[in-house]
Every structure is written in structure tokens, then in C-alpha cells.
GROMACS .gro file of N, CA, C and O in nm:
model
  524
    1ALA      N    1   6.885 -22.279   0.062
    1ALA     CA    2   6.768 -22.231  -0.006
    1ALA      C    3   6.669 -22.346  -0.029
    1ALA      O    4   6.548 -22.324  -0.025
    2LEU      N    5   6.721 -22.467  -0.052
    2LEU     CA    6   6.632 -22.581  -0.074
    2LEU      C    7   6.555 -22.616   0.053
    2LEU      O    8   6.438 -22.652   0.047
    3SER      N    9   6.619 -22.602   0.172
    3SER     CA   10   6.551 -22.636   0.298
    3SER      C   11   6.440 -22.538   0.328
    3SER      O   12   6.342 -22.572   0.392
    4MET      N   13   6.454 -22.414   0.283
    4MET     CA   14   6.350 -22.315   0.306
    4MET      C   15   6.223 -22.350   0.230
    4MET      O   16   6.113 -22.314   0.270
    5HIS      N   17   6.235 -22.421   0.121
    5HIS     CA   18   6.119 -22.457   0.038
    5HIS      C   19   6.079 -22.602   0.057
    5HIS      O   20   6.018 -22.662  -0.029
    6GLU      N   21   6.119 -22.661   0.171
    6GLU     CA   22   6.087 -22.799   0.206
    6GLU      C   23   6.130 -22.897   0.098
    6GLU      O   24   6.059 -22.989   0.061
    7MET      N   25   6.249 -22.876   0.047
    7MET     CA   26   6.304 -22.964  -0.056
    7MET      C   27   6.438 -23.019  -0.008
    7MET      O   28   6.533 -23.029  -0.083
    8ARG      N   29   6.445 -23.061   0.121
    8ARG     CA   30   6.571 -23.104   0.180
    8ARG      C   31   6.628 -23.229   0.113
    8ARG      O   32   6.748 -23.251   0.116
    9THR      N   33   6.543 -23.313   0.058
    9THR     CA   34   6.591 -23.438   0.000
    9THR      C   35   6.652 -23.418  -0.138
    9THR      O   36   6.708 -23.510  -0.194
   10TYR      N   37   6.638 -23.300  -0.195
   10TYR     CA   38   6.694 -23.273  -0.327
   10TYR      C   39   6.833 -23.215  -0.313
   10TYR      O   40   6.863 -23.142  -0.219
   11HIS      N   41   6.918 -23.249  -0.409
   11HIS     CA   42   7.052 -23.194  -0.412
   11HIS      C   43   7.066 -23.113  -0.540
   11HIS      O   44   7.026 -23.157  -0.648
   12LEU      N   45   7.125 -22.999  -0.526
   12LEU     CA   46   7.146 -22.912  -0.640
   12LEU      C   47   7.284 -22.940  -0.697
   12LEU      O   48   7.384 -22.933  -0.626
   13VAL      N   49   7.290 -22.976  -0.822
   13VAL     CA   50   7.416 -23.004  -0.888
   13VAL      C   51   7.432 -22.902  -0.999
   13VAL      O   52   7.347 -22.890  -1.086
   14SER      N   53   7.540 -22.830  -0.996
   14SER     CA   54   7.562 -22.732  -1.102
   14SER      C   55   7.654 -22.792  -1.206
   14SER      O   56   7.751 -22.860  -1.175
   15LEU      N   57   7.619 -22.769  -1.330
   15LEU     CA   58   7.699 -22.819  -1.441
   15LEU      C   59   7.740 -22.701  -1.527
   15LEU      O   60   7.663 -22.607  -1.547
   16ARG      N   61   7.856 -22.710  -1.582
   16ARG     CA   62   7.900 -22.607  -1.676
   16ARG      C   63   7.935 -22.677  -1.806
   16ARG      O   64   8.014 -22.770  -1.807
   17VAL      N   65   7.874 -22.634  -1.910
   17VAL     CA   66   7.899 -22.694  -2.040
   17VAL      C   67   7.984 -22.598  -2.122
   17VAL      O   68   7.946 -22.484  -2.145
   18ASN      N   69   8.098 -22.646  -2.161
   18ASN     CA   70   8.186 -22.566  -2.245
   18ASN      C   71   8.179 -22.620  -2.387
   18ASN      O   72   8.212 -22.736  -2.412
   19LEU      N   73   8.133 -22.539  -2.478
   19LEU     CA   74   8.125 -22.579  -2.618
   19LEU      C   75   8.220 -22.494  -2.700
   19LEU      O   76   8.232 -22.373  -2.677
   20THR      N   77   8.282 -22.559  -2.796
   20THR     CA   78   8.368 -22.484  -2.887
   20THR      C   79   8.282 -22.414  -2.991
   20THR      O   80   8.163 -22.447  -3.007
   21LYS      N   81   8.339 -22.319  -3.061
   21LYS     CA   82   8.265 -22.250  -3.167
   21LYS      C   83   8.217 -22.349  -3.273
   21LYS      O   84   8.108 -22.336  -3.326
   22GLU      N   85   8.299 -22.449  -3.301
   22GLU     CA   86   8.263 -22.549  -3.401
   22GLU      C   87   8.142 -22.631  -3.356
   22GLU      O   88   8.053 -22.662  -3.434
   23GLU      N   89   8.139 -22.666  -3.227
   23GLU     CA   90   8.025 -22.742  -3.174
   23GLU      C   91   7.898 -22.659  -3.176
   23GLU      O   92   7.789 -22.709  -3.208
   24VAL      N   93   7.909 -22.532  -3.142
   24VAL     CA   94   7.793 -22.442  -3.147
   24VAL      C   95   7.743 -22.431  -3.290
   24VAL      O   96   7.623 -22.438  -3.316
   25SER      N   97   7.834 -22.416  -3.385
   25SER     CA   98   7.795 -22.408  -3.526
   25SER      C   99   7.727 -22.535  -3.572
   25SER      O  100   7.627 -22.531  -3.644
   26ALA      N  101   7.781 -22.650  -3.531
   26ALA     CA  102   7.723 -22.779  -3.569
   26ALA      C  103   7.582 -22.792  -3.511
   26ALA      O  104   7.490 -22.837  -3.580
   27LEU      N  105   7.563 -22.753  -3.384
   27LEU     CA  106   7.429 -22.759  -3.323
   27LEU      C  107   7.333 -22.664  -3.394
   27LEU      O  108   7.218 -22.700  -3.421
   28SER      N  109   7.381 -22.547  -3.426
   28SER     CA  110   7.298 -22.449  -3.496
   28SER      C  111   7.258 -22.502  -3.633
   28SER      O  112   7.142 -22.490  -3.674
   29ALA      N  113   7.352 -22.561  -3.705
   29ALA     CA  114   7.323 -22.617  -3.838
   29ALA      C  115   7.221 -22.730  -3.827
   29ALA      O  116   7.129 -22.741  -3.908
   30GLU      N  117   7.234 -22.814  -3.724
   30GLU     CA  118   7.141 -22.926  -3.705
   30GLU      C  119   7.001 -22.874  -3.673
   30GLU      O  120   6.901 -22.924  -3.726
   31MET      N  121   6.992 -22.771  -3.589
   31MET     CA  122   6.861 -22.713  -3.555
   31MET      C  123   6.797 -22.651  -3.678
   31MET      O  124   6.677 -22.665  -3.700
   32THR      N  125   6.876 -22.583  -3.759
   32THR     CA  126   6.825 -22.522  -3.882
   32THR      C  127   6.773 -22.629  -3.977
   32THR      O  128   6.665 -22.616  -4.035
   33LYS      N  129   6.850 -22.737  -3.990
   33LYS     CA  130   6.810 -22.848  -4.077
   33LYS      C  131   6.677 -22.908  -4.030
   33LYS      O  132   6.586 -22.931  -4.111
   34GLN      N  133   6.662 -22.929  -3.899
   34GLN     CA  134   6.538 -22.984  -3.844
   34GLN      C  135   6.421 -22.888  -3.868
   34GLN      O  136   6.311 -22.932  -3.901
   35MET      N  137   6.446 -22.758  -3.853
   35MET     CA  138   6.340 -22.659  -3.873
   35MET      C  139   6.291 -22.664  -4.018
   35MET      O  140   6.171 -22.665  -4.043
   36PHE      N  141   6.385 -22.671  -4.115
   36PHE     CA  142   6.345 -22.677  -4.255
   36PHE      C  143   6.272 -22.807  -4.286
   36PHE      O  144   6.177 -22.808  -4.364
   37GLN      N  145   6.314 -22.918  -4.226
   37GLN     CA  146   6.244 -23.045  -4.246
   37GLN      C  147   6.101 -23.037  -4.195
   37GLN      O  148   6.008 -23.085  -4.259
   38GLU      N  149   6.083 -22.975  -4.078
   38GLU     CA  150   5.948 -22.961  -4.022
   38GLU      C  151   5.862 -22.871  -4.111
   38GLU      O  152   5.744 -22.899  -4.132
   39MET      N  153   5.922 -22.763  -4.164
   39MET     CA  154   5.848 -22.674  -4.253
   39MET      C  155   5.806 -22.748  -4.380
   39MET      O  156   5.695 -22.734  -4.429
   40HIS      N  157   5.896 -22.832  -4.432
   40HIS     CA  158   5.866 -22.909  -4.553
   40HIS      C  159   5.754 -23.009  -4.527
   40HIS      O  160   5.662 -23.024  -4.608
   41LEU      N  161   5.757 -23.076  -4.411
   41LEU     CA  162   5.650 -23.171  -4.376
   41LEU      C  163   5.516 -23.099  -4.364
   41LEU      O  164   5.413 -23.149  -4.409
   42GLU      N  165   5.517 -22.979  -4.304
   42GLU     CA  166   5.393 -22.901  -4.291
   42GLU      C  167   5.341 -22.862  -4.429
   42GLU      O  168   5.221 -22.866  -4.456
   43GLU      N  169   5.433 -22.826  -4.520
   43GLU     CA  170   5.394 -22.789  -4.656
   43GLU      C  171   5.329 -22.908  -4.727
   43GLU      O  172   5.229 -22.893  -4.796
   44ILE      N  173   5.386 -23.027  -4.707
   44ILE     CA  174   5.329 -23.149  -4.768
   44ILE      C  175   5.191 -23.175  -4.711
   44ILE      O  176   5.098 -23.206  -4.784
   45ARG      N  177   5.175 -23.160  -4.578
   45ARG     CA  178   5.044 -23.180  -4.516
   45ARG      C  179   4.941 -23.082  -4.573
   45ARG      O  180   4.828 -23.119  -4.600
   46GLN      N  181   4.982 -22.955  -4.590
   46GLN     CA  182   4.891 -22.855  -4.643
   46GLN      C  183   4.852 -22.887  -4.787
   46GLN      O  184   4.737 -22.874  -4.824
   47SER      N  185   4.948 -22.929  -4.869
   47SER     CA  186   4.916 -22.960  -5.008
   47SER      C  187   4.827 -23.083  -5.017
   47SER      O  188   4.740 -23.091  -5.102
   48ASP      N  189   4.844 -23.180  -4.925
   48ASP     CA  190   4.755 -23.296  -4.921
   48ASP      C  191   4.614 -23.252  -4.887
   48ASP      O  192   4.517 -23.298  -4.945
   49THR      N  193   4.602 -23.159  -4.792
   49THR     CA  194   4.471 -23.108  -4.754
   49THR      C  195   4.405 -23.038  -4.871
   49THR      O  196   4.287 -23.057  -4.898
   50VAL      N  197   4.482 -22.957  -4.942
   50VAL     CA  198   4.427 -22.885  -5.058
   50VAL      C  199   4.382 -22.983  -5.165
   50VAL      O  200   4.274 -22.971  -5.220
   51SER      N  201   4.465 -23.085  -5.193
   51SER     CA  202   4.430 -23.177  -5.300
   51SER      C  203   4.313 -23.267  -5.264
   51SER      O  204   4.248 -23.322  -5.351
   52GLN      N  205   4.284 -23.280  -5.133
   52GLN     CA  206   4.172 -23.363  -5.093
   52GLN      C  207   4.043 -23.283  -5.075
   52GLN      O  208   3.942 -23.336  -5.033
   53LYS      N  209   4.048 -23.154  -5.107
   53LYS     CA  210   3.929 -23.070  -5.095
   53LYS      C  211   3.822 -23.123  -5.190
   53LYS      O  212   3.848 -23.144  -5.307
   54PRO      N  213   3.701 -23.145  -5.141
   54PRO     CA  214   3.597 -23.198  -5.229
   54PRO      C  215   3.559 -23.098  -5.338
   54PRO      O  216   3.554 -22.979  -5.315
   55VAL      N  217   3.536 -23.150  -5.456
   55VAL     CA  218   3.494 -23.066  -5.568
   55VAL      C  219   3.343 -23.058  -5.567
   55VAL      O  220   3.275 -23.160  -5.552
   56ASP      N  221   3.291 -22.940  -5.584
   56ASP     CA  222   3.146 -22.920  -5.583
   56ASP      C  223   3.090 -22.962  -5.719
   56ASP      O  224   3.082 -22.882  -5.811
   57THR      N  225   3.053 -23.089  -5.733
   57THR     CA  226   3.005 -23.140  -5.861
   57THR      C  227   2.870 -23.081  -5.898
   57THR      O  228   2.840 -23.065  -6.016
   58ALA      N  229   2.788 -23.046  -5.800
   58ALA     CA  230   2.658 -22.985  -5.829
   58ALA      C  231   2.678 -22.850  -5.896
   58ALA      O  232   2.606 -22.815  -5.991
   59LEU      N  233   2.777 -22.774  -5.851
   59LEU     CA  234   2.807 -22.644  -5.912
   59LEU      C  235   2.843 -22.662  -6.059
   59LEU      O  236   2.792 -22.591  -6.146
   60TYR      N  237   2.928 -22.759  -6.089
   60TYR     CA  238   2.971 -22.779  -6.227
   60TYR      C  239   2.858 -22.833  -6.314
   60TYR      O  240   2.849 -22.799  -6.432
   61ALA      N  241   2.771 -22.913  -6.258
   61ALA     CA  242   2.655 -22.961  -6.333
   61ALA      C  243   2.563 -22.843  -6.367
   61ALA      O  244   2.513 -22.833  -6.479
   62GLN      N  245   2.545 -22.753  -6.271
   62GLN     CA  246   2.463 -22.634  -6.293
   62GLN      C  247   2.527 -22.544  -6.398
   62GLN      O  248   2.459 -22.492  -6.487
   63ILE      N  249   2.659 -22.527  -6.390
   63ILE     CA  250   2.729 -22.443  -6.488
   63ILE      C  251   2.717 -22.503  -6.628
   63ILE      O  252   2.696 -22.430  -6.725
   64LEU      N  253   2.726 -22.635  -6.640
   64LEU     CA  254   2.710 -22.700  -6.770
   64LEU      C  255   2.572 -22.668  -6.829
   64LEU      O  256   2.561 -22.632  -6.946
   65THR      N  257   2.470 -22.675  -6.745
   65THR     CA  258   2.334 -22.643  -6.790
   65THR      C  259   2.327 -22.498  -6.837
   65THR      O  260   2.271 -22.469  -6.943
   66GLU      N  261   2.384 -22.407  -6.760
   66GLU     CA  262   2.382 -22.265  -6.794
   66GLU      C  263   2.459 -22.238  -6.924
   66GLU      O  264   2.414 -22.159  -7.008
   67VAL      N  265   2.574 -22.303  -6.939
   67VAL     CA  266   2.655 -22.284  -7.061
   67VAL      C  267   2.578 -22.332  -7.183
   67VAL      O  268   2.578 -22.265  -7.288
   68LYS      N  269   2.511 -22.446  -7.173
   68LYS     CA  270   2.436 -22.500  -7.287
   68LYS      C  271   2.323 -22.405  -7.330
   68LYS      O  272   2.291 -22.396  -7.447
   69ILE      N  273   2.264 -22.335  -7.234
   69ILE     CA  274   2.157 -22.240  -7.266
   69ILE      C  275   2.215 -22.111  -7.325
   69ILE      O  276   2.170 -22.063  -7.429
   70ALA      N  277   2.317 -22.056  -7.258
   70ALA     CA  278   2.374 -21.927  -7.301
   70ALA      C  279   2.462 -21.939  -7.425
   70ALA      O  280   2.473 -21.845  -7.503
   71PHE      N  281   2.524 -22.055  -7.443
   71PHE     CA  282   2.617 -22.075  -7.554
   71PHE      C  283   2.581 -22.205  -7.625
   71PHE      O  284   2.647 -22.308  -7.606
   72PRO      N  285   2.479 -22.203  -7.711
   72PRO     CA  286   2.432 -22.326  -7.774
   72PRO      C  287   2.536 -22.392  -7.866
   72PRO      O  288   2.522 -22.509  -7.900
   73PHE      N  289   2.641 -22.320  -7.900
   73PHE     CA  290   2.745 -22.380  -7.984
   73PHE      C  291   2.832 -22.480  -7.907
   73PHE      O  292   2.907 -22.557  -7.966
   74VAL      N  293   2.824 -22.482  -7.773
   74VAL     CA  294   2.902 -22.576  -7.692
   74VAL      C  295   2.829 -22.710  -7.692
   74VAL      O  296   2.715 -22.720  -7.649
   75ASP      N  297   2.897 -22.813  -7.743
   75ASP     CA  298   2.837 -22.946  -7.747
   75ASP      C  299   2.867 -23.026  -7.620
   75ASP      O  300   2.779 -23.091  -7.565
   76THR      N  301   2.992 -23.024  -7.576
   76THR     CA  302   3.028 -23.093  -7.452
   76THR      C  303   3.118 -23.002  -7.370
   76THR      O  304   3.186 -22.914  -7.423
   77LEU      N  305   3.116 -23.024  -7.241
   77LEU     CA  306   3.195 -22.943  -7.148
   77LEU      C  307   3.245 -23.035  -7.039
   77LEU      O  308   3.168 -23.111  -6.981
   78SER      N  309   3.375 -23.033  -7.013
   78SER     CA  310   3.429 -23.106  -6.899
   78SER      C  311   3.515 -23.011  -6.819
   78SER      O  312   3.558 -22.907  -6.867
   79ASN      N  313   3.538 -23.046  -6.695
   79ASN     CA  314   3.610 -22.955  -6.608
   79ASN      C  315   3.701 -23.030  -6.513
   79ASN      O  316   3.688 -23.149  -6.492
   80GLY      N  317   3.791 -22.955  -6.454
   80GLY     CA  318   3.882 -23.007  -6.355
   80GLY      C  319   3.950 -22.890  -6.286
   80GLY      O  320   3.911 -22.775  -6.304
   81LEU      N  321   4.050 -22.921  -6.209
   81LEU     CA  322   4.125 -22.818  -6.138
   81LEU      C  323   4.274 -22.838  -6.164
   81LEU      O  324   4.321 -22.951  -6.171
   82ILE      N  325   4.345 -22.728  -6.176
   82ILE     CA  326   4.490 -22.731  -6.189
   82ILE      C  327   4.546 -22.671  -6.061
   82ILE      O  328   4.502 -22.564  -6.018
   83MET      N  329   4.642 -22.738  -5.999
   83MET     CA  330   4.706 -22.688  -5.878
   83MET      C  331   4.846 -22.640  -5.913
   83MET      O  332   4.927 -22.718  -5.962
   84LEU      N  333   4.873 -22.513  -5.889
   84LEU     CA  334   5.003 -22.455  -5.921
   84LEU      C  335   5.060 -22.383  -5.800
   84LEU      O  336   4.989 -22.306  -5.734
   85PRO      N  337   5.189 -22.403  -5.770
   85PRO     CA  338   5.250 -22.325  -5.661
   85PRO      C  339   5.262 -22.179  -5.703
   85PRO      O  340   5.282 -22.150  -5.820
   86ASN      N  341   5.247 -22.088  -5.607
   86ASN     CA  342   5.259 -21.946  -5.637
   86ASN      C  343   5.377 -21.886  -5.562
   86ASN      O  344   5.447 -21.954  -5.488
   87ALA      N  345   5.398 -21.757  -5.580
   87ALA     CA  346   5.513 -21.688  -5.519
   87ALA      C  347   5.503 -21.681  -5.367
   87ALA      O  348   5.604 -21.662  -5.300
   88GLN      N  349   5.383 -21.695  -5.311
   88GLN     CA  350   5.366 -21.690  -5.166
   88GLN      C  351   5.384 -21.828  -5.101
   88GLN      O  352   5.346 -21.847  -4.986
   89GLN      N  353   5.441 -21.922  -5.172
   89GLN     CA  354   5.469 -22.057  -5.120
   89GLN      C  355   5.341 -22.131  -5.082
   89GLN      O  356   5.340 -22.212  -4.990
   90SER      N  357   5.231 -22.103  -5.152
   90SER     CA  358   5.109 -22.179  -5.131
   90SER      C  359   5.062 -22.229  -5.268
   90SER      O  360   5.131 -22.214  -5.367
   91ILE      N  361   4.946 -22.288  -5.271
   91ILE     CA  362   4.897 -22.349  -5.393
   91ILE      C  363   4.777 -22.271  -5.447
   91ILE      O  364   4.683 -22.244  -5.374
   92ASP      N  365   4.783 -22.235  -5.576
   92ASP     CA  366   4.670 -22.174  -5.645
   92ASP      C  367   4.589 -22.285  -5.711
   92ASP      O  368   4.646 -22.373  -5.776
   93THR      N  369   4.459 -22.282  -5.694
   93THR     CA  370   4.371 -22.378  -5.760
   93THR      C  371   4.298 -22.305  -5.872
   93THR      O  372   4.223 -22.211  -5.846
   94ILE      N  373   4.323 -22.347  -5.996
   94ILE     CA  374   4.268 -22.280  -6.113
   94ILE      C  375   4.174 -22.377  -6.185
   94ILE      O  376   4.213 -22.489  -6.215
   95PRO      N  377   4.051 -22.333  -6.213
   95PRO     CA  378   3.959 -22.420  -6.287
   95PRO      C  379   4.006 -22.442  -6.430
   95PRO      O  380   4.055 -22.350  -6.495
   96LEU      N  381   3.992 -22.564  -6.478
   96LEU     CA  382   4.022 -22.601  -6.616
   96LEU      C  383   3.892 -22.646  -6.679
   96LEU      O  384   3.823 -22.733  -6.627
   97VAL      N  385   3.856 -22.582  -6.791
   97VAL     CA  386   3.733 -22.617  -6.861
   97VAL      C  387   3.769 -22.652  -7.005
   97VAL      O  388   3.834 -22.575  -7.074
   98VAL      N  389   3.727 -22.770  -7.048
   98VAL     CA  390   3.749 -22.815  -7.185
   98VAL      C  391   3.613 -22.824  -7.252
   98VAL      O  392   3.521 -22.888  -7.199
   99TYR      N  393   3.600 -22.758  -7.366
   99TYR     CA  394   3.472 -22.763  -7.437
   99TYR      C  395   3.493 -22.814  -7.579
   99TYR      O  396   3.603 -22.806  -7.633
  100LYS      N  397   3.386 -22.868  -7.633
  100LYS     CA  398   3.391 -22.919  -7.770
  100LYS      C  399   3.274 -22.859  -7.846
  100LYS      O  400   3.163 -22.848  -7.793
  101THR      N  401   3.301 -22.818  -7.969
  101THR     CA  402   3.197 -22.765  -8.054
  101THR      C  403   3.219 -22.816  -8.196
  101THR      O  404   3.333 -22.828  -8.240
  102PHE      N  405   3.110 -22.848  -8.262
  102PHE     CA  406   3.119 -22.892  -8.401
  102PHE      C  407   3.094 -22.776  -8.496
  102PHE      O  408   3.100 -22.791  -8.616
  103ARG      N  409   3.063 -22.661  -8.440
  103ARG     CA  410   3.037 -22.542  -8.522
  103ARG      C  411   3.161 -22.453  -8.528
  103ARG      O  412   3.246 -22.459  -8.441
  104GLN      N  413   3.166 -22.369  -8.627
  104GLN     CA  414   3.271 -22.267  -8.634
  104GLN      C  415   3.233 -22.154  -8.539
  104GLN      O  416   3.120 -22.104  -8.547
  105ILE      N  417   3.322 -22.116  -8.450
  105ILE     CA  418   3.293 -22.004  -8.361
  105ILE      C  419   3.404 -21.901  -8.375
  105ILE      O  420   3.518 -21.934  -8.408
  106ASN      N  421   3.369 -21.777  -8.349
  106ASN     CA  422   3.469 -21.672  -8.362
  106ASN      C  423   3.530 -21.637  -8.226
  106ASN      O  424   3.487 -21.687  -8.122
  107LYS      N  425   3.627 -21.547  -8.231
  107LYS     CA  426   3.700 -21.508  -8.110
  107LYS      C  427   3.607 -21.439  -8.008
  107LYS      O  428   3.623 -21.459  -7.887
  108THR      N  429   3.512 -21.362  -8.055
  108THR     CA  430   3.418 -21.294  -7.966
  108THR      C  431   3.337 -21.395  -7.885
  108THR      O  432   3.319 -21.380  -7.764
  109GLN      N  433   3.290 -21.500  -7.951
  109GLN     CA  434   3.213 -21.603  -7.881
  109GLN      C  435   3.300 -21.675  -7.777
  109GLN      O  436   3.254 -21.703  -7.666
  110THR      N  437   3.423 -21.702  -7.815
  110THR     CA  438   3.516 -21.767  -7.721
  110THR      C  439   3.540 -21.677  -7.600
  110THR      O  440   3.538 -21.724  -7.486
  111ASN      N  441   3.562 -21.547  -7.624
  111ASN     CA  442   3.584 -21.453  -7.514
  111ASN      C  443   3.461 -21.442  -7.424
  111ASN      O  444   3.474 -21.431  -7.302
  112GLN      N  445   3.343 -21.444  -7.484
  112GLN     CA  446   3.220 -21.439  -7.404
  112GLN      C  447   3.207 -21.562  -7.315
  112GLN      O  448   3.170 -21.551  -7.197
  113LEU      N  449   3.239 -21.678  -7.369
  113LEU     CA  450   3.235 -21.801  -7.290
  113LEU      C  451   3.337 -21.794  -7.176
  113LEU      O  452   3.305 -21.826  -7.061
  114TYR      N  453   3.456 -21.748  -7.208
  114TYR     CA  454   3.563 -21.736  -7.108
  114TYR      C  455   3.520 -21.641  -6.995
  114TYR      O  456   3.532 -21.674  -6.877
  115ASN      N  457   3.470 -21.524  -7.031
  115ASN     CA  458   3.428 -21.426  -6.931
  115ASN      C  459   3.310 -21.476  -6.848
  115ASN      O  460   3.303 -21.451  -6.727
  116PHE      N  461   3.218 -21.547  -6.912
  116PHE     CA  462   3.107 -21.607  -6.838
  116PHE      C  463   3.160 -21.704  -6.733
  116PHE      O  464   3.119 -21.700  -6.616
  117LEU      N  465   3.254 -21.793  -6.773
  117LEU     CA  466   3.308 -21.893  -6.680
  117LEU      C  467   3.385 -21.826  -6.565
  117LEU      O  468   3.374 -21.868  -6.450
  118ARG      N  469   3.462 -21.723  -6.596
  118ARG     CA  470   3.535 -21.651  -6.492
  118ARG      C  471   3.439 -21.592  -6.388
  118ARG      O  472   3.460 -21.605  -6.268
  119THR      N  473   3.334 -21.529  -6.440
  119THR     CA  474   3.236 -21.466  -6.350
  119THR      C  475   3.160 -21.572  -6.271
  119THR      O  476   3.145 -21.561  -6.149
  120ARG      N  477   3.115 -21.675  -6.339
  120ARG     CA  478   3.034 -21.779  -6.275
  120ARG      C  479   3.112 -21.858  -6.171
  120ARG      O  480   3.059 -21.895  -6.067
  121LEU      N  481   3.240 -21.882  -6.198
  121LEU     CA  482   3.324 -21.957  -6.105
  121LEU      C  483   3.390 -21.867  -6.001
  121LEU      O  484   3.459 -21.915  -5.912
  122ALA      N  485   3.370 -21.735  -6.015
  122ALA     CA  486   3.427 -21.636  -5.923
  122ALA      C  487   3.579 -21.650  -5.914
  122ALA      O  488   3.638 -21.650  -5.807
  123LYS      N  489   3.642 -21.664  -6.031
  123LYS     CA  490   3.788 -21.675  -6.039
  123LYS      C  491   3.840 -21.571  -6.136
  123LYS      O  492   3.774 -21.539  -6.235
  124ASP      N  493   3.958 -21.518  -6.109
  124ASP     CA  494   4.015 -21.421  -6.202
  124ASP      C  495   4.082 -21.490  -6.320
  124ASP      O  496   4.110 -21.427  -6.422
  125THR      N  497   4.108 -21.620  -6.307
  125THR     CA  498   4.171 -21.696  -6.414
  125THR      C  499   4.100 -21.830  -6.431
  125THR      O  500   4.072 -21.898  -6.333
  126VAL      N  501   4.072 -21.864  -6.555
  126VAL     CA  502   4.017 -21.995  -6.590
  126VAL      C  503   4.095 -22.042  -6.711
  126VAL      O  504   4.120 -21.964  -6.802
  127VAL      N  505   4.135 -22.168  -6.712
  127VAL     CA  506   4.199 -22.224  -6.831
  127VAL      C  507   4.089 -22.283  -6.916
  127VAL      O  508   4.020 -22.376  -6.876
  128LEU      N  509   4.073 -22.225  -7.035
  128LEU     CA  510   3.966 -22.268  -7.129
  128LEU      C  511   4.033 -22.329  -7.250
  128LEU      O  512   4.114 -22.264  -7.317
  129ILE      N  513   3.999 -22.453  -7.280
  129ILE     CA  514   4.060 -22.525  -7.392
  129ILE      C  515   3.951 -22.576  -7.484
  129ILE      O  516   3.854 -22.639  -7.440
  130LYS      N  517   3.970 -22.548  -7.614
  130LYS     CA  518   3.879 -22.603  -7.714
  130LYS      C  519   3.934 -22.738  -7.759
  130LYS      O  520   4.049 -22.747  -7.800
  131LYS      N  521   3.851 -22.839  -7.750
  131LYS     CA  522   3.895 -22.975  -7.785
  131LYS      C  523   3.887 -22.995  -7.935
  131LYS      O  524   3.799 -22.947  -8.002
   0.00000   0.00000   0.00000
């Protein structure tokens, strides 16, 4: 068959590999271990990518201006992001907003500020902390 395909200089060597059940199990376990290691490395790469995502500072500066107008009781406002793993094995990024006020405010005002931030940041969850 090799001469028909102009491969006369090649020799066909047949090999038969006999593996025991234990050797097959060991190979299977090693392949599974490598697969999980590769998945873990990919997960680390993805989380590095997420954590290096640039924060839109112009958006937060604009939101600070809007909050000061709509909620004059807010004296200072700072923000950040919280990264939490979720059930789908990915990372949720949740905005964290810390505000300071020297005035007494009621629960309704706090809820209005919270709902404004949720809507403005287009997130279903915002962590709002009074300093």
C-alpha cells in the first residue's frame, strides 16, 4: 500500500500497547488533574482581567455632582467596587458608595439616595454605607 502512494522509503511499524486497568486509571486521573489545573489557570486569568478593568472616573465624578444637587444632605461621597464570586463561577462587580453627612437624615432619605444610585449606576445592587 505504501508503494502505491509513492512512499517506498517509509516502513510501517505496528505497535500494540497493552495497559492494565490500573495504568488506564492512573492516566485518566492525571488527565483529569491537568484539565482542572488548566481550568483554574483560566479562572485566574479571567479574574485578573476583571480586576484590571478601568473604572470610569468621569461617571463617578458626574454622579457626585448629581448627588450633591439632588441630596444636599450628602457632604462627601466616595466610591469603589467590590468583587464577589457568584454561583455561576464568575465574578460579580458591585459598586460600593460611602457617604458622609453632618445632618440627621431619615430612612426615607437614605432609601431615596440608595434607589437613585442603583438607577444611575444601572445596577440591581449597590452597597451604601453611611460614614
